[in-house]
Every structure is written in structure tokens, then in C-alpha cells.
Short mmCIF file of C-alpha atoms and ligand atoms in Angstrom, two decimals:
data_model
loop_
_atom_site.label_atom_id
_atom_site.label_comp_id
_atom_site.label_asym_id
_atom_site.label_seq_id
_atom_site.Cartn_x
_atom_site.Cartn_y
_atom_site.Cartn_z
CA MET H 1 -16.38 -11.33 -14.39
CA SER H 2 -15.32 -8.98 -17.12
CA LYS H 3 -12.11 -7.04 -17.07
CA SER H 4 -13.87 -3.67 -16.82
CA GLU H 5 -15.99 -4.78 -13.86
CA ALA H 6 -12.73 -5.89 -12.38
CA THR H 7 -10.75 -2.78 -12.22
CA ALA H 8 -13.52 -0.67 -10.58
CA GLY H 9 -11.79 2.60 -11.52
CA VAL H 10 -8.48 1.66 -9.89
CA PRO H 11 -5.63 3.53 -11.64
CA SER H 12 -2.62 1.63 -12.96
CA ILE H 13 0.88 2.79 -12.15
CA LEU H 14 3.74 2.24 -14.56
CA LEU H 15 6.80 0.72 -12.91
CA LYS H 16 10.39 1.15 -14.12
CA SER H 17 10.21 -2.43 -15.41
CA GLY H 18 7.64 -1.28 -17.99
CA HIS H 19 4.88 -3.30 -16.31
CA THR H 20 1.87 -1.73 -14.62
CA ILE H 21 0.49 -2.34 -11.14
CA PRO H 22 -3.04 -1.54 -9.89
CA GLN H 23 -2.52 1.26 -7.37
CA LEU H 24 -5.01 -0.24 -4.91
CA GLY H 25 -4.90 -3.92 -4.04
CA PHE H 26 -5.62 -6.40 -1.28
CA GLY H 27 -3.15 -7.65 1.39
CA VAL H 28 -3.43 -11.05 3.05
CA TRP H 29 -1.15 -10.86 6.09
CA GLN H 30 -2.76 -12.61 9.08
CA ILE H 31 -5.48 -14.20 7.00
CA GLU H 32 -5.65 -17.80 8.17
CA PRO H 33 -4.25 -20.19 5.56
CA SER H 34 -7.44 -22.28 5.77
CA ASP H 35 -9.59 -19.19 5.12
CA THR H 36 -7.45 -17.53 2.45
CA ALA H 37 -8.99 -19.09 -0.66
CA ARG H 38 -12.45 -17.93 0.46
CA VAL H 39 -11.32 -14.43 1.43
CA VAL H 40 -9.28 -13.86 -1.75
CA SER H 41 -12.13 -15.23 -3.90
CA GLU H 42 -14.36 -12.67 -2.23
CA ALA H 43 -11.80 -9.90 -2.84
CA LEU H 44 -11.53 -10.83 -6.53
CA SER H 45 -15.31 -10.99 -6.84
CA VAL H 46 -15.75 -7.44 -5.50
CA GLY H 47 -13.12 -6.14 -7.93
CA TYR H 48 -9.59 -6.36 -6.50
CA ARG H 49 -6.96 -7.31 -9.09
CA HIS H 50 -3.79 -7.01 -7.04
CA ILE H 51 -2.96 -9.40 -4.20
CA ASP H 52 -0.02 -9.02 -1.82
CA THR H 53 1.20 -12.18 -0.07
CA ALA H 54 4.43 -13.75 1.24
CA PRO H 55 5.62 -17.27 2.07
CA VAL H 56 5.91 -16.31 5.75
CA TYR H 57 2.15 -15.58 5.80
CA GLY H 58 1.64 -19.28 5.08
CA ASN H 59 -1.20 -18.54 2.68
CA GLU H 60 0.26 -18.54 -0.84
CA PRO H 61 -1.66 -21.78 -1.71
CA GLY H 62 -4.99 -20.13 -0.82
CA VAL H 63 -4.15 -17.13 -2.99
CA GLY H 64 -3.31 -19.45 -5.89
CA GLN H 65 -6.51 -21.45 -5.45
CA ALA H 66 -8.63 -18.30 -5.48
CA VAL H 67 -6.94 -16.92 -8.60
CA ALA H 68 -7.36 -20.24 -10.41
CA ALA H 69 -11.01 -20.57 -9.35
CA SER H 70 -11.84 -16.98 -10.39
CA GLY H 71 -11.73 -17.82 -14.08
CA LEU H 72 -9.75 -14.60 -14.63
CA ASP H 73 -6.83 -14.56 -17.03
CA ARG H 74 -3.53 -14.77 -15.19
CA GLU H 75 -2.55 -11.50 -16.91
CA ASP H 76 -5.45 -9.72 -15.22
CA VAL H 77 -4.37 -10.39 -11.64
CA PHE H 78 -1.23 -8.79 -10.24
CA ILE H 79 0.46 -11.07 -7.68
CA THR H 80 3.24 -9.99 -5.32
CA THR H 81 5.18 -12.35 -3.10
CA LYS H 82 8.37 -11.98 -1.10
CA LEU H 83 11.67 -13.63 -0.21
CA TRP H 84 11.74 -14.56 3.48
CA ASN H 85 14.69 -13.62 5.66
CA ASP H 86 16.32 -17.02 6.04
CA GLN H 87 16.63 -17.43 2.26
CA GLN H 88 18.78 -14.44 1.30
CA SER H 89 22.18 -16.09 0.93
CA ASP H 90 23.83 -18.16 -1.82
CA ASP H 91 21.39 -19.39 -4.46
CA ASN H 92 18.55 -19.73 -1.96
CA PRO H 93 16.47 -16.88 -3.44
CA LYS H 94 16.07 -18.94 -6.61
CA THR H 95 14.87 -22.05 -4.75
CA ALA H 96 12.57 -19.88 -2.65
CA LEU H 97 10.91 -18.29 -5.69
CA TYR H 98 10.40 -21.72 -7.30
CA ARG H 99 8.72 -22.85 -4.07
CA SER H 100 6.47 -19.77 -4.06
CA LEU H 101 5.50 -20.33 -7.71
CA GLU H 102 4.56 -23.89 -6.88
CA ALA H 103 2.57 -22.83 -3.82
CA LEU H 104 0.76 -20.19 -5.87
CA SER H 105 0.32 -22.56 -8.87
CA VAL H 106 1.56 -19.90 -11.28
CA GLU H 107 4.41 -19.72 -13.78
CA TYR H 108 5.51 -16.23 -12.82
CA VAL H 109 4.76 -13.58 -10.22
CA ASP H 110 4.30 -9.95 -11.09
CA LEU H 111 6.49 -8.62 -8.32
CA TYR H 112 9.07 -10.31 -6.07
CA LEU H 113 10.40 -8.45 -3.03
CA ILE H 114 13.19 -8.91 -0.50
CA HIS H 115 11.05 -8.87 2.65
CA TRP H 116 13.51 -7.23 5.14
CA PRO H 117 17.09 -5.96 4.73
CA MET H 118 18.54 -7.34 8.01
CA PRO H 119 21.57 -5.05 7.58
CA LYS H 120 23.54 -6.70 10.37
CA VAL H 121 23.25 -10.12 8.71
CA GLY H 122 24.56 -8.56 5.52
CA THR H 123 23.03 -10.78 2.80
CA TYR H 124 20.54 -8.42 1.14
CA LEU H 125 22.97 -7.42 -1.62
CA ASN H 126 23.44 -11.08 -2.58
CA ALA H 127 19.66 -11.49 -2.53
CA TRP H 128 19.25 -8.47 -4.80
CA GLU H 129 21.73 -9.87 -7.33
CA LYS H 130 19.71 -13.10 -7.38
CA LEU H 131 16.41 -11.24 -7.83
CA ILE H 132 17.89 -9.49 -10.88
CA GLU H 133 18.68 -12.95 -12.34
CA LEU H 134 15.19 -14.23 -11.52
CA ARG H 135 13.66 -11.25 -13.32
CA ASP H 136 15.91 -11.89 -16.33
CA MET H 137 14.72 -15.53 -16.31
CA GLY H 138 11.11 -14.31 -16.55
CA LEU H 139 10.06 -15.84 -13.22
CA THR H 140 9.04 -12.42 -11.92
CA ARG H 141 8.14 -9.42 -14.04
CA SER H 142 9.25 -6.74 -11.62
CA ILE H 143 11.55 -6.81 -8.62
CA GLY H 144 11.76 -4.75 -5.50
CA VAL H 145 12.45 -4.62 -1.82
CA SER H 146 10.54 -4.10 1.38
CA ASN H 147 11.49 -2.27 4.58
CA HIS H 148 14.66 -0.92 2.98
CA LEU H 149 15.96 2.49 4.11
CA PRO H 150 17.89 4.95 1.92
CA SER H 151 21.28 3.56 3.03
CA HIS H 152 20.24 0.07 1.88
CA LEU H 153 18.75 1.36 -1.35
CA ASP H 154 21.93 3.31 -2.11
CA ARG H 155 24.01 0.19 -1.67
CA LEU H 156 21.84 -1.88 -4.02
CA ALA H 157 21.79 0.81 -6.68
CA VAL H 158 25.52 1.57 -6.49
CA GLU H 159 26.68 -2.06 -6.42
CA THR H 160 24.38 -3.43 -9.13
CA GLY H 161 23.23 -0.37 -11.10
CA VAL H 162 19.67 -1.69 -10.73
CA VAL H 163 17.15 0.40 -8.78
CA PRO H 164 14.23 -1.58 -7.29
CA ASP H 165 10.87 -1.09 -9.00
CA VAL H 166 9.27 -0.58 -5.57
CA ASP H 167 10.07 -0.39 -1.87
CA GLN H 168 7.20 -1.65 0.31
CA ILE H 169 7.46 0.12 3.68
CA GLU H 170 5.31 0.82 6.69
CA LEU H 171 3.61 4.05 5.69
CA HIS H 172 0.54 5.87 7.01
CA PRO H 173 -0.10 9.46 8.10
CA ALA H 174 1.71 9.01 11.44
CA HIS H 175 4.78 7.34 9.85
CA GLN H 176 5.41 8.78 6.40
CA GLN H 177 9.10 7.95 5.96
CA GLN H 178 9.75 11.07 3.90
CA ASP H 179 13.40 10.09 3.45
CA VAL H 180 12.41 6.91 1.59
CA GLN H 181 9.80 8.82 -0.41
CA ALA H 182 12.41 11.40 -1.45
CA TRP H 183 14.83 8.63 -2.47
CA ALA H 184 12.08 7.03 -4.54
CA SER H 185 11.24 10.29 -6.36
CA ALA H 186 14.90 10.89 -7.12
CA HIS H 187 15.43 7.38 -8.56
CA GLY H 188 12.16 6.56 -10.33
CA MET H 189 11.19 3.95 -7.74
CA ARG H 190 7.60 3.64 -6.45
CA VAL H 191 6.63 3.35 -2.81
CA GLU H 192 4.10 0.85 -1.50
CA SER H 193 2.47 1.53 1.89
CA TRP H 194 2.10 -1.44 4.21
CA GLY H 195 -0.08 -1.04 7.28
CA PRO H 196 -1.79 1.80 5.38
CA LEU H 197 -4.54 2.06 8.00
CA GLY H 198 -2.04 1.83 10.86
CA GLN H 199 -3.09 -1.82 11.33
CA GLY H 200 -5.83 -0.60 13.63
CA LYS H 201 -3.10 -0.10 16.29
CA TYR H 202 -2.50 3.60 15.84
CA PRO H 203 -5.64 5.72 16.41
CA LEU H 204 -5.58 7.04 12.87
CA LEU H 205 -9.21 6.48 12.02
CA GLN H 206 -10.32 8.38 15.13
CA SER H 207 -7.97 11.32 14.55
CA GLU H 208 -9.48 14.77 14.11
CA PRO H 209 -8.20 15.56 10.57
CA VAL H 210 -9.40 12.17 9.27
CA ARG H 211 -12.80 12.37 10.97
CA ALA H 212 -13.37 15.93 9.75
CA ALA H 213 -12.66 14.96 6.12
CA ALA H 214 -14.86 11.87 6.42
CA GLU H 215 -17.74 13.97 7.70
CA ALA H 216 -17.26 16.56 4.93
CA HIS H 217 -17.35 13.91 2.19
CA GLY H 218 -19.88 11.55 3.76
CA THR H 219 -17.37 8.68 3.73
CA SER H 220 -15.74 6.45 6.33
CA SER H 221 -12.44 7.33 8.00
CA ALA H 222 -10.79 4.35 6.30
CA GLN H 223 -11.85 5.71 2.90
CA VAL H 224 -10.27 9.08 3.73
CA VAL H 225 -6.96 7.47 4.69
CA ILE H 226 -6.97 5.32 1.54
CA ARG H 227 -7.61 8.48 -0.55
CA TRP H 228 -4.70 10.21 1.20
CA HIS H 229 -2.37 7.40 0.06
CA LEU H 230 -3.76 7.43 -3.48
CA GLN H 231 -3.51 11.21 -3.84
CA ASN H 232 0.11 10.99 -2.64
CA GLY H 233 0.86 8.56 -5.50
CA LEU H 234 1.42 5.63 -3.13
CA ILE H 235 0.47 2.02 -3.89
CA LEU H 236 -1.49 0.24 -1.14
CA PHE H 237 -3.35 -2.97 -0.32
CA PRO H 238 -5.36 -2.69 2.89
CA LYS H 239 -6.48 -5.94 4.43
CA SER H 240 -9.89 -6.98 5.66
CA SER H 241 -11.56 -10.37 5.86
CA ARG H 242 -14.99 -8.74 5.89
CA ARG H 243 -16.77 -8.36 2.58
CA GLU H 244 -18.40 -5.02 3.44
CA ARG H 245 -15.01 -3.53 4.33
CA MET H 246 -13.41 -4.95 1.18
CA ILE H 247 -16.05 -3.09 -0.82
CA GLU H 248 -15.73 0.07 1.27
CA ASN H 249 -11.92 0.13 0.87
CA LEU H 250 -12.17 -0.24 -2.91
CA HIS H 251 -14.83 2.40 -3.48
CA VAL H 252 -12.74 5.50 -3.03
CA PHE H 253 -12.87 6.99 -6.50
CA GLU H 254 -16.01 9.08 -6.17
CA PHE H 255 -14.51 11.83 -4.01
CA GLU H 256 -11.30 13.81 -3.66
CA LEU H 257 -9.60 15.33 -0.62
CA SER H 258 -8.91 19.06 -0.89
CA ALA H 259 -5.40 20.50 -0.55
CA ASP H 260 -6.29 21.68 2.97
CA GLU H 261 -7.58 18.25 3.98
CA MET H 262 -4.42 16.63 2.59
CA ALA H 263 -2.24 19.14 4.47
CA ALA H 264 -4.07 18.52 7.76
CA ILE H 265 -3.47 14.76 7.43
CA ASP H 266 0.15 15.30 6.28
CA ALA H 267 0.72 17.22 9.53
CA MET H 268 0.10 14.03 11.55
CA ASP H 269 3.55 12.72 10.58
CA ARG H 270 5.95 11.84 13.41
CA PRO H 271 9.40 11.97 11.83
CA ASP H 272 10.98 10.76 15.09
CA GLY H 273 9.54 7.30 14.39
CA SER H 274 7.09 7.34 17.30
CA GLY H 275 4.18 6.67 14.94
CA ARG H 276 5.65 3.34 13.76
CA VAL H 277 3.41 0.34 14.52
CA GLY H 278 5.61 -2.42 13.07
CA SER H 279 9.24 -3.48 13.45
CA ASP H 280 12.32 -1.33 13.00
CA PRO H 281 14.07 -2.35 9.75
CA LEU H 282 17.48 -1.57 11.23
CA VAL H 283 17.21 -4.36 13.77
CA PHE H 284 14.36 -6.67 12.73
CA ASN H 285 15.50 -10.31 12.55
CA ASP H 286 19.16 -9.50 12.83
CA GLY H 287 19.55 -12.79 14.66
CA VAL H 288 18.61 -14.74 11.55
CA VAL H 289 21.48 -17.01 10.57
CA PRO H 290 21.87 -17.23 6.81
CA ASP H 291 21.18 -20.74 5.50
CA SER H 292 19.38 -21.76 8.69
P1 NAD Z 1 -3.77 -2.39 7.48
O1 NAD Z 1 -3.32 -1.02 7.83
O2 NAD Z 1 -4.27 -2.69 6.12
O3 NAD Z 1 -4.82 -2.76 8.58
C1 NAD Z 1 -5.61 -3.90 8.50
C2 NAD Z 1 -6.62 -3.82 9.63
O4 NAD Z 1 -7.39 -2.61 9.51
C3 NAD Z 1 -7.63 -4.95 9.49
O5 NAD Z 1 -7.20 -6.06 10.23
C4 NAD Z 1 -8.90 -4.35 10.04
O6 NAD Z 1 -8.92 -4.56 11.42
C5 NAD Z 1 -8.74 -2.86 9.81
N1 NAD Z 1 -9.58 -2.39 8.68
C6 NAD Z 1 -9.52 -2.73 7.36
N2 NAD Z 1 -10.45 -2.06 6.67
C7 NAD Z 1 -11.13 -1.28 7.55
C8 NAD Z 1 -12.20 -0.37 7.42
N3 NAD Z 1 -12.77 -0.11 6.25
N4 NAD Z 1 -12.64 0.24 8.55
C9 NAD Z 1 -12.08 0.02 9.75
N5 NAD Z 1 -11.04 -0.83 9.93
C10 NAD Z 1 -10.57 -1.48 8.83
O7 NAD Z 1 -2.56 -3.37 7.87
P2 NAD Z 1 -1.84 -4.61 7.23
O8 NAD Z 1 -2.77 -5.73 6.95
O9 NAD Z 1 -0.69 -4.90 8.11
O10 NAD Z 1 -1.24 -4.03 5.87
C11 NAD Z 1 -1.77 -4.34 4.60
C12 NAD Z 1 -0.92 -5.36 3.90
O11 NAD Z 1 0.44 -4.95 3.83
C13 NAD Z 1 -0.81 -6.72 4.60
O12 NAD Z 1 -2.00 -7.48 4.51
C14 NAD Z 1 0.37 -7.29 3.88
O13 NAD Z 1 -0.01 -7.77 2.60
C15 NAD Z 1 1.29 -6.09 3.77
N6 NAD Z 1 2.28 -6.02 4.86
C16 NAD Z 1 3.59 -6.08 4.54
C17 NAD Z 1 4.57 -6.01 5.50
C18 NAD Z 1 6.00 -6.07 5.12
O14 NAD Z 1 6.87 -6.17 6.00
N7 NAD Z 1 6.33 -5.98 3.85
C19 NAD Z 1 4.21 -5.90 6.86
C20 NAD Z 1 2.86 -5.84 7.17
C21 NAD Z 1 1.91 -5.88 6.17
#
């Protein structure tokens, strides 16, 4: 596979770290560990060059096997992994990243994220200080957080002077988290959308504004929602184990949503949080005991 075939028109976004990230990638949550090497090989073969994983998904080894087997240069595949919640305290983030590098069979990752803030446990600031060290050691090129709200982001920035390169949050038309997006714009941070299609739980793909745009452009509803993220400058990595959907989700560069179509989808937001399909970052895993 050549590099040009690879990128399939996917734009690159420049992060504060000075490194670039393909705006559209492939997520592997809930892909069975035993099936991950096959699925990720398929994703790489249809053109994805950005893979989002985490140790808690149990499938880092499969991601690493697929990248190694692809014959692609390591530099040409962007790999994100994350620090799980029970590893935030003391020097544990360092041990955890070494374990992830071993599982992935790579010498560095492109992006390392704190998976959840667990504000009541109170260890995310320590974790952030350790991620800064890990970046300075060259074990990860960029660093960021996930599921962090403006109050958490403020604390990290004020205490360390280092703003995360990205915050990966649940984001789709029904749950846009405009407060995090505004914080990102004000601080030069980029936002990544997890659950970009609403995880199939929220009836996004059947909604009227999405269906109308899909009909107008002769595309699928999923392609419309992916375009909406891209045109909003968001980074995303929808997941599918099916080859035809992998291809469909990547081929979204031949059409553009109009301002009216974007506005109609924007209007689906539920700022009261009722569109959320995942966990609430203010309380998720607050029972986790550090060092357990
Ligand atoms: P998603 O919104 O990408 O939804 C995935 C589901 O949508 C698939 O299981 C499939 O059923 C359906 N789908 C995919 N393509 C489709 C198509 N073309 N047409 C119709 N249906 C389609 O949800 P996700 O997997 O949760 O999110 C993407 C990635 O985000 C994950 O794989 C993971 O890497 C990351 N993630 C991160 C966090 C976090 O806390 N940081 C949480 C959840 C997910």
C-alpha cells in the first residue's frame, strides 16, 4: 500500500504539539481481542491511518499485530492509547504506558490520553504531570485527556501550564458539549468526538435533518453525520467491524453539507445532557481506589 492510497483524502490536523493527526480514524472499542488483528488489518487496507484503542478494551495486541503486518512505516499510522482509571496515582502512569507500548509492539504512541477524570478520586492532576514527563521522554508524541470538563481542564492548565493537545469526549449532534468546544477554541486544544454516531443507541441516523441531507446528497445517514463532525473541525474515529461500513465511513470527501443542513443538525443538540449515551464524567468510576 502506498502512502497516497492510504490517506484517501483525509485531512490532517495540526496539534499544539506540532504533530499532525488524521482527522478521520478508526476506533476499536468492543472489538473482540481475538478479532482485532483481522478487523484493524481490514481498516488499514481500506485506507484508515489512525487507530484509537485503550488497554481497557483488551485489544492493544491485535492493533499492534495489524500495524506490524501491514508493512506500513510506523510513521504513517497514528496510534492513540489511554491511561486506565486505576493507574492514575504515583508513578503508575509510566508503568502503564510501558505496558501499552509492549502490548502494541511499538516504541512510541502518537497520542496518550487520561481516559476519565474521576474528579472525586482526585488523581488526574498527578496523572497529567506524569503524562507531561512521558511526552518529554519521547514515549508519546502528543498528550491529552478524555471525558474532561472545563473545570478539570482549567485545573490542569493552571497547575501545570500545559494545555492538553486534545480532549476526547462523547460528542454527536444530540450531545455537543459546547462548553468543552468553547474551552478548546479559547486554548488551542482540539476536540475528538467519541460515539460520533451515537453508538447506534440514540436515533441519530433516523432523525429528520440527517435523513433529509442524506437523501439530498445520495449518501447514507452515517456519512452525513461524519461530514457534520468533519465540517465542525472535530476529529473522529467511528467503529465498525464490517468492511462495507468501514469503506462507507471513510468515503465522505466527495460531498459537502450546506450551511442550512449543518444548522438543522446543530439544532438537535440537547444542552441539558439528555442526549448523552455514555457515562457522566462527573461520577464515572468514582469508586476506583487509586493503586488498586
Ligand atoms: P460509534 O458512534 O462510532 O458507533 C459505533 C456503532 O455504530 C457500530 O457498532 C455500528 O453498530 C454503528 N455503525 C458504524 N458505522 C455505521 C454505518 N455506516 N451505518 C450504520 N451504523 C454504523 O461509537 P463508538 O464505537 O463508541 O465510538 C467510536 C470510538 O470512540 C470507539 O471505538 C473508541 O475508540 C472511542 N471511544 C472512546 C471512549 C472514551 O471514553 N474515551 C468511549 C467510547 C468510545
